[in-house]
Amino acid sequence: MAISAVAGILKQLKRTHKKLTINPCEISGYPKPTQIIAGDRPDNHWLHYDSKTLPRTKKEWESSCFVEKTHWGYYTWPKNMVVYAGVEEQPKLGRSREDMTEAEQIIFDHFSDPKFVEQLITFLSLEDRKGKDKFNPRRFCLFKGIFRNFDDAFLPVLKPHLERLVADSHESTQRCVAEIIAGLIRGSKHWTFEKVEKLWELLCPLLRTALSNITVETYNDWGACIATSCESRDPRKLHWLFELLLESPLSGEGGSFVDACRLYVLQGGLAQQEWRVPELLHRLLKYLEPKLTQVYKNVRERIGSVLTYIFMIDVSLPNTAPTTSPHVPEFTARILEKLKPLMDVDEEIQNHVMEENGIGEEDERTQGIKLLKTILKWLMASAGRSFSTAVTEQLQLLPLFFKIAPVENDNSYDELKRDAKLCLSLMSQGLLYPHQVPLVLQVLKQTARSSSWHARYTILTYLQTMVFYNLFIFLNNEDAVKDIRWLVISLLEDEQLEVREMAATTLSGLLQCNFLTMDSPMQIHFEQLCKTKLPKKRKRDPGSVGDTIPSAELVKRHAGVQDLPSFPSLFMALQTQGSQGFRFMAHSPTTI
């Protein structure tokens, strides 16, 4: 409560900073768009992070127009856009004690006292609830207010404590230093260039040490620290931080866990900047692409999550300009080329890659399986976070997933099969655009001819969900309805019993929701299948097991009786077959 109270007092003591009105189109040199177009446009390009034009000197810093609000300019510009005026027009920094108010002097005296600061840091470093303590926003607000109101006056007192805390890997001390550093970064918003430059000379070594000492208990705190530091801040002001985070995040120093944590922290910072850092996103993608064949699960999962944020802004919506950030179709096309060794084979794909780094050269199949595992993590993460559904290029991966996904729900399956099954489930629930429907159906028809009955079975489960989630889009396309009808009926005559049963279930569902109708041609087709003649029962040889009915006739008859509950007249037709028809029932007890 005392921390919150002091943080509130500091906010009340905050000095007013002068703002001025600007015309963003004059800064960009481009006229205002005649209509609202969201996305990257020539008139908002000046807000992007560009390593060639970063303010690295005092002159460049003071001549730059910084815009802290991330959403300004993406959709449209505010009618009255105001930004902070230059440093020379802002309240004086580096004030002496005599220049402060009485309330400010009390705070200044306490935080200038080394003994008080030591006691405060010791208290904030104590463990409160083991395993439940988290990054505390109240403490962050306290330090943010201190460094905002008094700039760098207390850094000399705090510096030795920061160096000591960051070298200590204990959970509570790491959390404390993360809260202080986040407050420092956010509190330095109005500092002069000289003060900011000196601050980052201090912080960069501290952050490198912290990231090398990161643990399973503290990685969430450091992720919150960096995300909080980058929230509502112009990325050009934080170029020291972003360049540091992009320094070999997958260096391997400290093992796979530290690599995954570095990516997590980097992801937290970039996610706050959204559309304003396309250059950093391109650099990160270029760095990660050769490393997608990671064998460690935790790194694969984190890369998949990072890829989701890299492509987050790549959306195709009305009145939206193409983004300058990385594009999903281009990336997926490169991935498809690398997965060709797996896509060209017709048999089921088995995972033979263990959770360890291989030594020496690996064949294309092994590399493909490693890459596929990471891509599955990306697609699963994108399903819940992305602003758009799968693009056309991603749908071309479906045949590969159909060959891998298992039929049964069994937790004993390896990671590759479980992920493929889950990914198919998530992709089937996604919205399809009308122009994507023919492509998906072509993929399903192609897979229906696969030699793997697992693949033929899986396309039916995918088809059920896909149709129900996109019912009206399919109903608006007569050719698509005919293709689905043909696909399901053809699989009713599949040689594999499990495929025929799933086809019957699929057909029954499509009939019950009136996607398909019991028209005369369909009824006649099943009646003919029910009337398929079976050879007379022959005497079995002594010791023989099973019947000698040819499989072709049996499959056709079985297909005819699969949907008897949906076709009452077919049941009557079967009765006319007499003992011959009911003899077939005896061979198909699961259907009856």
Coordinates of C-alpha atoms in Angstrom, one line a residue:
M1 CA 0.0 0.0 0.0
A2 CA 2.9 2.4 0.8
I3 CA 4.4 1.7 -2.6
S4 CA 1.2 2.4 -4.4
A5 CA 0.7 5.6 -2.3
V6 CA 4.2 7.0 -3.2
A7 CA 3.7 6.0 -6.8
G8 CA 0.4 8.0 -6.8
I9 CA 2.1 11.0 -5.1
L10 CA 4.8 10.9 -7.8
K11 CA 2.2 11.0 -10.5
Q12 CA 0.5 14.0 -8.9
L13 CA 4.0 15.7 -8.7
K14 CA 4.6 15.0 -12.4
R15 CA 5.5 18.2 -14.2
T16 CA 3.5 19.2 -17.3
H17 CA 5.4 18.7 -20.6
K18 CA 4.7 21.0 -23.4
K19 CA 3.1 19.6 -26.6
L20 CA 2.8 21.0 -30.1
T21 CA 0.5 20.3 -33.0
I22 CA 2.1 18.7 -36.1
N23 CA 1.0 17.9 -39.6
P24 CA 2.2 14.3 -40.3
C25 CA 1.8 14.7 -44.1
E26 CA 4.2 17.6 -44.1
I27 CA 6.8 15.5 -42.3
S28 CA 6.4 12.6 -44.7
G29 CA 6.2 14.8 -47.8
Y30 CA 3.2 13.0 -49.1
P31 CA -0.4 14.3 -49.3
K32 CA -3.1 13.0 -47.1
P33 CA -4.9 9.9 -48.6
T34 CA -8.2 10.7 -50.2
Q35 CA -9.8 7.7 -48.5
I36 CA -9.1 5.8 -45.4
I37 CA -6.5 3.0 -46.1
A38 CA -5.1 1.1 -43.2
G39 CA -1.6 -0.3 -43.2
D40 CA 1.8 0.8 -44.4
R41 CA 1.5 3.9 -46.6
P42 CA 3.9 6.5 -47.9
D43 CA 2.6 9.1 -45.4
N44 CA 3.3 6.9 -42.3
H45 CA 6.5 5.4 -43.4
W46 CA 8.5 7.9 -41.4
L47 CA 7.3 6.2 -38.2
H48 CA 9.0 2.9 -39.1
Y49 CA 12.2 1.7 -37.4
D50 CA 15.0 2.3 -40.0
S51 CA 18.5 1.4 -38.9
K52 CA 19.9 3.9 -41.6
T53 CA 18.1 6.9 -40.0
L54 CA 18.2 6.1 -36.3
P55 CA 19.0 9.1 -34.0
R56 CA 22.5 8.2 -32.9
T57 CA 23.7 11.8 -32.2
K58 CA 22.4 14.7 -30.2
K59 CA 21.5 16.6 -33.3
E60 CA 19.6 13.7 -34.9
W61 CA 17.8 13.0 -31.6
E62 CA 16.6 16.6 -31.1
S63 CA 15.6 17.0 -34.8
S64 CA 13.5 13.8 -34.7
C65 CA 9.7 13.8 -34.3
F66 CA 8.9 11.0 -31.9
V67 CA 5.4 9.5 -31.7
E68 CA 4.9 7.4 -28.7
K69 CA 1.4 6.0 -29.4
T70 CA 1.6 2.8 -31.5
H71 CA -1.8 3.0 -33.1
W72 CA -1.4 6.6 -34.5
G73 CA -1.1 6.6 -38.2
Y74 CA -1.8 3.0 -39.0
Y75 CA -5.5 3.4 -39.8
T76 CA -5.6 7.2 -40.1
W77 CA -4.1 10.3 -38.5
P78 CA -5.8 12.1 -35.5
K79 CA -7.6 15.2 -36.5
N80 CA -5.4 17.2 -34.1
M81 CA -2.1 15.4 -33.7
V82 CA 0.0 16.6 -30.9
V83 CA 3.5 15.4 -29.9
Y84 CA 6.0 16.5 -27.2
A85 CA 7.9 19.6 -28.0
G86 CA 11.7 19.6 -28.0
V87 CA 13.9 19.3 -25.0
E88 CA 14.6 23.0 -24.7
E89 CA 10.9 23.7 -24.3
Q90 CA 10.4 21.0 -21.6
P91 CA 10.7 21.4 -17.8
K92 CA 14.3 21.6 -16.6
L93 CA 16.2 18.4 -15.9
G94 CA 19.0 17.9 -13.4
R95 CA 17.4 20.2 -10.8
S96 CA 19.1 21.0 -7.5
R97 CA 17.3 20.3 -4.2
E98 CA 16.6 24.0 -3.8
D99 CA 14.6 24.0 -7.1
M100 CA 12.2 21.4 -5.9
T101 CA 8.9 21.7 -4.0
E102 CA 8.7 20.6 -0.4
A103 CA 7.0 17.3 -1.3
E104 CA 9.7 16.6 -3.9
Q105 CA 12.5 17.4 -1.4
I106 CA 11.2 14.7 1.0
I107 CA 11.3 12.1 -1.7
F108 CA 14.7 13.4 -3.0
D109 CA 16.2 13.2 0.5
H110 CA 15.1 9.6 1.0
F111 CA 16.2 8.2 -2.4
S112 CA 19.5 10.1 -2.1
D113 CA 20.3 8.3 1.1
P114 CA 22.4 5.1 0.4
K115 CA 21.2 3.5 3.7
F116 CA 17.5 4.0 2.8
V117 CA 18.0 2.7 -0.7
E118 CA 19.8 -0.3 0.6
Q119 CA 17.0 -1.1 3.0
L120 CA 14.4 -0.6 0.3
I121 CA 16.2 -2.9 -2.2
T122 CA 16.6 -5.5 0.5
F123 CA 12.9 -5.4 1.2
L124 CA 11.9 -5.5 -2.5
S125 CA 14.2 -8.5 -3.0
L126 CA 12.5 -10.6 -0.3
E127 CA 10.5 -13.6 -1.4
D128 CA 6.8 -13.1 -0.5
R129 CA 5.0 -16.2 -1.8
K130 CA 7.3 -18.8 -3.2
G131 CA 6.3 -19.8 -6.7
K132 CA 3.5 -17.3 -6.9
D133 CA 5.3 -13.9 -7.0
K134 CA 5.1 -12.1 -10.3
F135 CA 6.4 -8.9 -11.9
N136 CA 4.7 -6.2 -9.8
P137 CA 3.3 -3.3 -11.8
R138 CA 2.9 -1.2 -8.6
R139 CA 6.7 -1.4 -8.0
F140 CA 7.3 -0.6 -11.6
C141 CA 5.1 2.5 -11.4
L142 CA 7.1 3.6 -8.3
F143 CA 10.4 3.5 -10.1
K144 CA 9.0 4.9 -13.3
G145 CA 7.7 7.9 -11.3
I146 CA 11.1 8.4 -9.6
F147 CA 13.1 8.4 -12.8
R148 CA 10.5 10.5 -14.6
N149 CA 10.3 13.2 -11.9
F150 CA 14.0 13.3 -10.9
D151 CA 15.7 11.9 -14.1
D152 CA 19.1 10.3 -13.4
A153 CA 19.6 11.9 -9.9
F154 CA 19.5 8.5 -8.1
L155 CA 21.4 6.4 -10.6
P156 CA 24.7 6.7 -8.8
V157 CA 23.1 5.3 -5.6
L158 CA 21.2 2.5 -7.5
K159 CA 24.0 1.4 -9.8
P160 CA 25.9 -0.9 -7.4
H161 CA 22.6 -2.5 -6.3
L162 CA 21.6 -3.1 -10.0
E163 CA 24.9 -4.8 -10.7
R164 CA 24.7 -7.0 -7.6
L165 CA 21.0 -8.0 -8.2
V166 CA 21.5 -8.8 -11.9
A167 CA 24.4 -11.2 -11.1
D168 CA 22.2 -13.1 -8.5
S169 CA 20.1 -15.8 -10.1
H170 CA 17.6 -16.1 -7.3
E171 CA 14.0 -15.6 -8.3
S172 CA 13.2 -12.7 -6.0
T173 CA 16.3 -10.6 -6.8
Q174 CA 15.9 -11.1 -10.5
R175 CA 12.3 -9.9 -10.2
C176 CA 13.3 -6.9 -8.3
V177 CA 15.9 -5.8 -10.8
A178 CA 13.5 -6.4 -13.7
E179 CA 11.0 -4.0 -12.1
I180 CA 13.6 -1.4 -11.6
I181 CA 15.0 -1.6 -15.1
A182 CA 11.5 -1.4 -16.6
G183 CA 10.8 1.7 -14.5
L184 CA 14.2 3.2 -15.7
I185 CA 13.4 2.7 -19.4
R186 CA 9.9 4.1 -19.2
G187 CA 10.9 6.9 -16.8
S188 CA 13.6 8.1 -19.2
K189 CA 11.0 9.1 -21.7
H190 CA 11.8 12.9 -21.5
W191 CA 15.6 12.7 -20.7
T192 CA 18.1 14.4 -22.9
F193 CA 20.1 12.4 -25.5
E194 CA 23.3 12.5 -23.3
K195 CA 21.4 11.1 -20.3
V196 CA 19.7 8.4 -22.4
E197 CA 22.9 7.4 -24.0
K198 CA 24.7 7.0 -20.7
L199 CA 21.7 5.1 -19.4
W200 CA 22.0 2.5 -22.1
E201 CA 25.7 2.2 -21.5
L202 CA 24.7 1.0 -18.1
L203 CA 21.7 -1.1 -19.0
C204 CA 23.1 -3.1 -22.0
P205 CA 25.7 -5.0 -19.9
L206 CA 23.1 -5.5 -17.2
L207 CA 20.6 -7.0 -19.6
R208 CA 23.2 -9.3 -21.2
T209 CA 24.0 -10.6 -17.8
A210 CA 20.4 -11.0 -16.8
L211 CA 19.5 -12.9 -20.0
S212 CA 22.4 -15.3 -19.5
N213 CA 21.3 -16.0 -15.9
I214 CA 17.6 -16.4 -16.8
T215 CA 15.8 -19.3 -15.1
V216 CA 12.5 -21.1 -15.4
E217 CA 11.2 -19.0 -12.4
T218 CA 12.3 -15.6 -13.9
Y219 CA 11.8 -15.7 -17.6
N220 CA 8.2 -14.5 -17.3
D221 CA 9.4 -11.6 -15.2
W222 CA 12.0 -10.6 -17.8
G223 CA 9.4 -11.0 -20.6
A224 CA 7.1 -8.7 -18.7
C225 CA 10.0 -6.2 -18.1
I226 CA 10.8 -5.9 -21.8
A227 CA 7.2 -5.8 -22.9
T228 CA 6.3 -3.1 -20.3
S229 CA 9.4 -1.1 -21.3
C230 CA 8.4 -1.1 -25.0
E231 CA 4.7 -0.3 -24.5
S232 CA 3.6 3.0 -26.1
R233 CA 7.2 4.0 -26.9
D234 CA 8.6 5.1 -30.2
P235 CA 10.9 2.2 -31.3
R236 CA 13.5 4.7 -32.6
K237 CA 14.0 5.8 -29.0
L238 CA 14.7 2.3 -27.9
H239 CA 17.1 1.2 -30.7
W240 CA 19.8 0.2 -28.2
L241 CA 17.4 -2.3 -26.6
F242 CA 16.2 -3.8 -29.9
E243 CA 19.7 -4.2 -31.3
L244 CA 20.8 -5.9 -28.1
L245 CA 17.9 -8.3 -28.2
L246 CA 18.6 -9.3 -31.8
E247 CA 22.2 -10.2 -30.9
S248 CA 22.2 -14.0 -31.7
P249 CA 19.1 -15.0 -29.6
L250 CA 19.8 -18.7 -30.5
S251 CA 23.5 -18.7 -29.7
G252 CA 23.3 -22.0 -27.8
E253 CA 25.0 -20.5 -24.8
G254 CA 23.2 -21.8 -21.8
G255 CA 21.4 -24.6 -23.6
S256 CA 18.0 -24.8 -25.3
F257 CA 16.1 -23.2 -22.4
V258 CA 18.1 -20.0 -22.5
D259 CA 17.7 -19.8 -26.2
A260 CA 13.9 -20.2 -25.9
C261 CA 13.9 -17.5 -23.1
R262 CA 15.8 -15.0 -25.2
L263 CA 13.3 -15.5 -28.0
Y264 CA 10.5 -15.0 -25.5
V265 CA 11.9 -11.7 -24.2
L266 CA 12.5 -10.5 -27.8
Q267 CA 9.0 -11.5 -28.8
G268 CA 7.6 -9.4 -25.9
G269 CA 9.4 -6.3 -27.1
L270 CA 8.6 -6.6 -30.8
A271 CA 4.9 -7.5 -30.2
Q272 CA 4.3 -4.1 -28.5
Q273 CA 5.6 -2.3 -31.6
E274 CA 3.3 -4.1 -34.0
W275 CA 3.5 -2.5 -37.4
R276 CA 6.3 0.0 -36.8
V277 CA 9.3 -2.4 -36.9
P278 CA 9.1 -4.2 -40.3
E279 CA 12.9 -4.0 -40.7
L280 CA 13.4 -5.8 -37.4
L281 CA 10.9 -8.5 -38.3
H282 CA 12.6 -9.1 -41.6
R283 CA 16.0 -9.4 -39.9
L284 CA 14.6 -11.7 -37.3
L285 CA 12.9 -13.9 -39.9
K286 CA 16.1 -14.1 -41.9
Y287 CA 18.0 -15.1 -38.8
L288 CA 15.5 -17.8 -37.8
E289 CA 14.8 -19.4 -41.2
P290 CA 18.0 -21.4 -41.3
K291 CA 17.4 -22.5 -37.7
L292 CA 13.9 -23.9 -38.1
T293 CA 15.2 -27.5 -38.0
Q294 CA 15.7 -27.2 -34.2
V295 CA 15.4 -30.6 -32.5
Y296 CA 14.5 -29.2 -29.0
K297 CA 10.8 -29.0 -28.4
N298 CA 10.9 -25.9 -26.2
V299 CA 12.8 -24.0 -28.9
R300 CA 10.5 -25.2 -31.6
E301 CA 7.4 -24.0 -29.7
R302 CA 9.0 -20.6 -29.1
I303 CA 10.0 -20.2 -32.7
G304 CA 6.5 -21.1 -33.7
S305 CA 5.1 -18.4 -31.4
V306 CA 7.6 -15.8 -32.6
L307 CA 6.7 -16.6 -36.3
T308 CA 3.1 -15.8 -35.4
Y309 CA 4.0 -12.3 -34.3
I310 CA 6.4 -11.8 -37.3
F311 CA 3.4 -12.4 -39.7
M312 CA 0.8 -10.8 -37.5
I313 CA 0.4 -7.7 -39.6
D314 CA 0.2 -9.6 -42.9
V315 CA -3.6 -9.4 -43.3
S316 CA -5.8 -9.1 -46.4
L317 CA -8.8 -7.0 -45.6
P318 CA -10.8 -4.4 -47.6
N319 CA -9.2 -0.9 -47.7
T320 CA -5.9 -2.3 -46.4
A321 CA -2.5 -1.5 -48.0
P322 CA 0.0 -4.4 -48.3
T323 CA 2.3 -4.5 -45.4
T324 CA 6.1 -4.0 -45.6
S325 CA 6.5 -6.6 -42.8
P326 CA 7.2 -10.2 -43.8
H327 CA 4.5 -12.0 -45.9
V328 CA 3.2 -15.5 -45.1
P329 CA 2.8 -16.6 -48.8
E330 CA 6.5 -15.9 -49.6
F331 CA 7.7 -17.7 -46.4
T332 CA 5.4 -20.7 -46.9
A333 CA 6.5 -21.1 -50.5
R334 CA 10.1 -21.4 -49.3
I335 CA 9.0 -23.9 -46.7
L336 CA 7.1 -26.0 -49.3
E337 CA 10.3 -26.3 -51.4
K338 CA 12.2 -27.6 -48.4
L339 CA 9.5 -30.1 -47.5
K340 CA 9.4 -31.7 -51.0
P341 CA 11.3 -34.8 -49.9
L342 CA 8.4 -35.5 -47.5
M343 CA 5.6 -34.5 -49.8
D344 CA 6.8 -36.5 -52.8
V345 CA 6.5 -39.9 -50.9
D346 CA 3.2 -41.6 -50.7
E347 CA 3.7 -43.8 -47.6
E348 CA 3.0 -42.7 -44.1
I349 CA 5.7 -40.6 -42.5
Q350 CA 7.2 -41.8 -39.2
N351 CA 9.1 -39.7 -36.8
H352 CA 12.7 -41.0 -36.3
V353 CA 14.2 -37.8 -35.0
M354 CA 15.1 -37.9 -31.3
E355 CA 15.3 -34.9 -29.0
E356 CA 19.0 -34.4 -29.4
N357 CA 21.4 -32.5 -31.6
G358 CA 22.6 -34.6 -34.4
I359 CA 26.3 -34.7 -35.3
G360 CA 27.4 -34.7 -38.9
E361 CA 25.3 -34.3 -42.0
E362 CA 21.7 -35.4 -42.1
D363 CA 19.6 -36.5 -45.0
E364 CA 16.8 -34.4 -46.6
R365 CA 14.1 -36.6 -44.9
T366 CA 15.5 -36.0 -41.4
Q367 CA 15.9 -32.3 -42.0
G368 CA 12.4 -32.2 -43.4
I369 CA 10.9 -33.8 -40.3
K370 CA 12.7 -31.3 -38.0
L371 CA 11.4 -28.5 -40.2
L372 CA 7.9 -29.9 -40.2
K373 CA 7.8 -30.0 -36.4
T374 CA 8.5 -26.3 -36.2
I375 CA 6.0 -25.4 -38.9
L376 CA 3.3 -27.3 -37.1
K377 CA 4.1 -25.3 -33.9
W378 CA 3.8 -22.1 -36.0
L379 CA 0.4 -23.1 -37.6
M380 CA -1.1 -24.1 -34.2
A381 CA 0.0 -20.9 -32.6
S382 CA -1.3 -18.8 -35.5
A383 CA -4.7 -20.4 -35.3
G384 CA -5.5 -18.7 -32.0
R385 CA -3.6 -15.4 -32.4
S386 CA -3.5 -14.5 -36.1
F387 CA -5.8 -11.8 -37.5
S388 CA -6.5 -13.9 -40.6
T389 CA -7.0 -17.6 -41.5
A390 CA -4.7 -19.9 -43.5
V391 CA -3.5 -18.6 -46.8
T392 CA -3.5 -20.5 -50.0
E393 CA 0.1 -21.6 -49.7
Q394 CA -0.5 -23.0 -46.2
L395 CA -3.4 -25.1 -47.5
Q396 CA -0.9 -26.9 -49.8
L397 CA 0.6 -28.4 -46.6
L398 CA -2.6 -30.4 -46.0
P399 CA -1.7 -33.5 -47.9
L400 CA 1.4 -33.9 -45.8
F401 CA -0.5 -33.5 -42.6
F402 CA -3.1 -36.0 -43.7
K403 CA -0.3 -38.6 -44.1
I404 CA 1.0 -38.0 -40.6
A405 CA -2.1 -37.5 -38.4
P406 CA -3.2 -40.7 -36.6
V407 CA -6.7 -42.1 -36.7
E408 CA -7.1 -42.9 -33.0
N409 CA -6.9 -40.5 -30.1
D410 CA -3.9 -41.9 -28.2
N411 CA -1.6 -39.9 -26.0
S412 CA 1.1 -42.4 -26.6
Y413 CA 1.7 -41.1 -30.1
D414 CA 4.9 -39.0 -30.6
E415 CA 4.9 -35.2 -30.9
L416 CA 4.8 -35.1 -34.7
K417 CA 1.6 -37.1 -35.0
R418 CA -0.2 -35.4 -32.1
D419 CA 0.7 -31.9 -33.5
A420 CA -0.4 -32.9 -37.0
K421 CA -3.8 -34.1 -35.7
L422 CA -4.3 -30.9 -33.6
C423 CA -3.1 -28.7 -36.5
L424 CA -5.6 -30.3 -38.9
S425 CA -8.4 -29.8 -36.3
L426 CA -7.5 -26.1 -35.9
M427 CA -7.2 -25.5 -39.7
S428 CA -10.5 -27.1 -40.4
Q429 CA -12.2 -24.6 -38.1
G430 CA -10.7 -21.6 -40.0
L431 CA -12.7 -19.3 -42.3
L432 CA -12.2 -20.1 -46.0
Y433 CA -12.4 -17.4 -48.6
P434 CA -14.5 -18.4 -51.7
H435 CA -11.4 -18.5 -54.0
Q436 CA -9.8 -21.0 -51.6
V437 CA -12.6 -23.6 -51.8
P438 CA -11.6 -25.2 -55.1
L439 CA -8.0 -25.6 -53.9
V440 CA -9.0 -27.3 -50.7
L441 CA -11.4 -29.7 -52.5
Q442 CA -8.6 -30.5 -55.0
V443 CA -6.3 -31.3 -52.1
L444 CA -9.0 -33.6 -50.5
K445 CA -9.7 -35.4 -53.8
Q446 CA -6.0 -35.9 -54.4
T447 CA -5.5 -37.3 -50.9
A448 CA -8.6 -39.6 -51.4
R449 CA -6.5 -41.5 -54.0
S450 CA -3.6 -42.0 -51.5
S451 CA -2.4 -45.5 -50.7
S452 CA -2.6 -44.7 -47.0
W453 CA -6.0 -45.4 -45.5
H454 CA -5.1 -43.2 -42.5
A455 CA -4.9 -40.3 -44.9
R456 CA -8.2 -41.2 -46.6
Y457 CA -9.9 -41.5 -43.1
T458 CA -8.5 -38.2 -41.9
I459 CA -9.8 -36.1 -44.9
L460 CA -13.3 -37.2 -43.9
T461 CA -12.9 -35.9 -40.3
Y462 CA -11.4 -32.7 -41.7
L463 CA -14.2 -32.4 -44.2
Q464 CA -16.9 -32.6 -41.6
T465 CA -15.6 -29.7 -39.5
M466 CA -14.6 -27.6 -42.5
V467 CA -18.0 -27.8 -44.1
F468 CA -19.9 -27.0 -40.9
Y469 CA -17.7 -24.0 -40.1
N470 CA -18.0 -22.7 -43.6
L471 CA -21.5 -23.9 -44.4
F472 CA -22.9 -20.9 -46.2
I473 CA -19.7 -20.4 -48.3
F474 CA -20.0 -24.0 -49.6
L475 CA -23.8 -23.7 -50.1
N476 CA -23.1 -20.7 -52.3
N477 CA -21.0 -22.9 -54.6
E478 CA -22.9 -25.6 -56.4
D479 CA -19.8 -27.2 -57.9
A480 CA -18.3 -27.5 -54.4
V481 CA -21.4 -29.2 -53.1
K482 CA -21.2 -31.7 -56.0
D483 CA -17.5 -32.3 -55.4
I484 CA -18.1 -33.0 -51.7
R485 CA -21.0 -35.3 -52.5
W486 CA -18.9 -37.3 -55.0
L487 CA -16.0 -37.5 -52.5
V488 CA -18.0 -38.9 -49.7
I489 CA -19.9 -41.4 -51.8
S490 CA -16.7 -42.6 -53.4
L491 CA -15.1 -43.2 -50.0
L492 CA -18.2 -45.2 -49.0
E493 CA -16.8 -47.8 -51.4
D494 CA -13.3 -47.7 -50.0
E495 CA -11.6 -51.0 -49.4
Q496 CA -10.8 -50.2 -45.8
L497 CA -13.7 -50.8 -43.3
E498 CA -12.7 -47.8 -41.0
V499 CA -12.8 -45.4 -44.0
R500 CA -16.3 -46.7 -45.1
E501 CA -17.7 -46.2 -41.6
M502 CA -16.3 -42.7 -41.3
A503 CA -17.7 -41.9 -44.8
A504 CA -21.1 -43.1 -43.6
T505 CA -20.9 -40.9 -40.5
T506 CA -19.9 -37.9 -42.7
L507 CA -22.7 -38.5 -45.1
S508 CA -25.2 -38.8 -42.4
G509 CA -24.1 -35.5 -40.8
L510 CA -24.3 -33.7 -44.2
L511 CA -27.8 -35.0 -44.8
Q512 CA -29.0 -34.1 -41.3
C513 CA -27.9 -30.4 -41.7
N514 CA -29.5 -30.3 -45.2
F515 CA -26.1 -29.7 -46.9
L516 CA -26.9 -32.7 -49.1
T517 CA -30.4 -34.0 -49.9
M518 CA -31.8 -37.4 -50.4
D519 CA -32.6 -36.9 -54.0
S520 CA -33.5 -39.7 -56.4
P521 CA -30.1 -40.3 -58.0
M522 CA -28.5 -40.8 -54.6
Q523 CA -31.2 -43.1 -53.5
I524 CA -31.0 -45.1 -56.7
H525 CA -27.3 -45.4 -56.4
F526 CA -27.5 -46.9 -52.9
E527 CA -30.3 -49.2 -53.9
Q528 CA -28.1 -50.6 -56.7
L529 CA -25.3 -51.1 -54.3
C530 CA -27.6 -52.9 -51.9
K531 CA -28.7 -55.2 -54.7
T532 CA -25.1 -56.2 -55.5
K533 CA -25.2 -59.9 -55.9
L534 CA -22.9 -62.0 -53.7
P535 CA -21.8 -65.5 -54.7
K536 CA -23.5 -68.4 -53.0
K537 CA -22.0 -69.5 -49.8
R538 CA -19.5 -72.2 -50.4
K539 CA -18.4 -75.0 -48.1
R540 CA -15.4 -74.2 -46.1
D541 CA -12.4 -76.4 -46.0
P542 CA -11.7 -78.1 -42.7
G543 CA -9.7 -75.7 -40.5
S544 CA -10.4 -72.6 -42.6
V545 CA -11.4 -69.4 -41.0
G546 CA -13.8 -66.7 -42.4
D547 CA -15.9 -66.5 -45.6
T548 CA -14.7 -66.7 -49.2
I549 CA -16.9 -63.8 -50.4
P550 CA -14.9 -61.7 -52.9
S551 CA -14.0 -58.4 -51.3
A552 CA -15.2 -56.2 -54.2
E553 CA -18.8 -57.4 -54.0
L554 CA -18.7 -57.2 -50.2
V555 CA -17.4 -53.6 -50.2
K556 CA -20.2 -52.5 -52.6
R557 CA -22.9 -54.2 -50.5
H558 CA -21.4 -52.7 -47.4
A559 CA -21.4 -49.2 -49.0
G560 CA -25.1 -49.6 -49.8
V561 CA -26.2 -50.4 -46.3
Q562 CA -23.9 -47.8 -44.5
D563 CA -26.7 -45.2 -44.3
L564 CA -29.8 -47.3 -43.8
P565 CA -31.1 -45.0 -41.0
S566 CA -31.0 -42.1 -43.5
F567 CA -32.7 -44.1 -46.3
P568 CA -35.6 -46.1 -45.0
S569 CA -36.5 -47.2 -48.5
L570 CA -33.0 -48.8 -48.8
F571 CA -33.8 -51.0 -45.8
M572 CA -36.9 -52.2 -47.6
A573 CA -34.7 -52.9 -50.6
L574 CA -32.4 -54.9 -48.5
Q575 CA -35.2 -56.9 -47.1
T576 CA -36.2 -58.0 -50.7
Q577 CA -32.8 -59.6 -50.9
G578 CA -33.9 -62.2 -48.4
S579 CA -31.3 -64.3 -46.6
Q580 CA -28.7 -63.1 -49.1
G581 CA -29.0 -59.5 -47.8
F582 CA -29.1 -60.4 -44.1
R583 CA -26.2 -62.7 -44.6
F584 CA -24.2 -59.5 -45.6
M585 CA -25.5 -57.9 -42.3
A586 CA -23.9 -60.7 -40.4
H587 CA -20.6 -59.7 -42.0
S588 CA -21.0 -56.1 -40.9
P589 CA -22.2 -56.1 -37.3
T590 CA -20.7 -52.7 -36.5
T591 CA -22.8 -51.1 -39.2
I592 CA -26.1 -52.6 -38.1

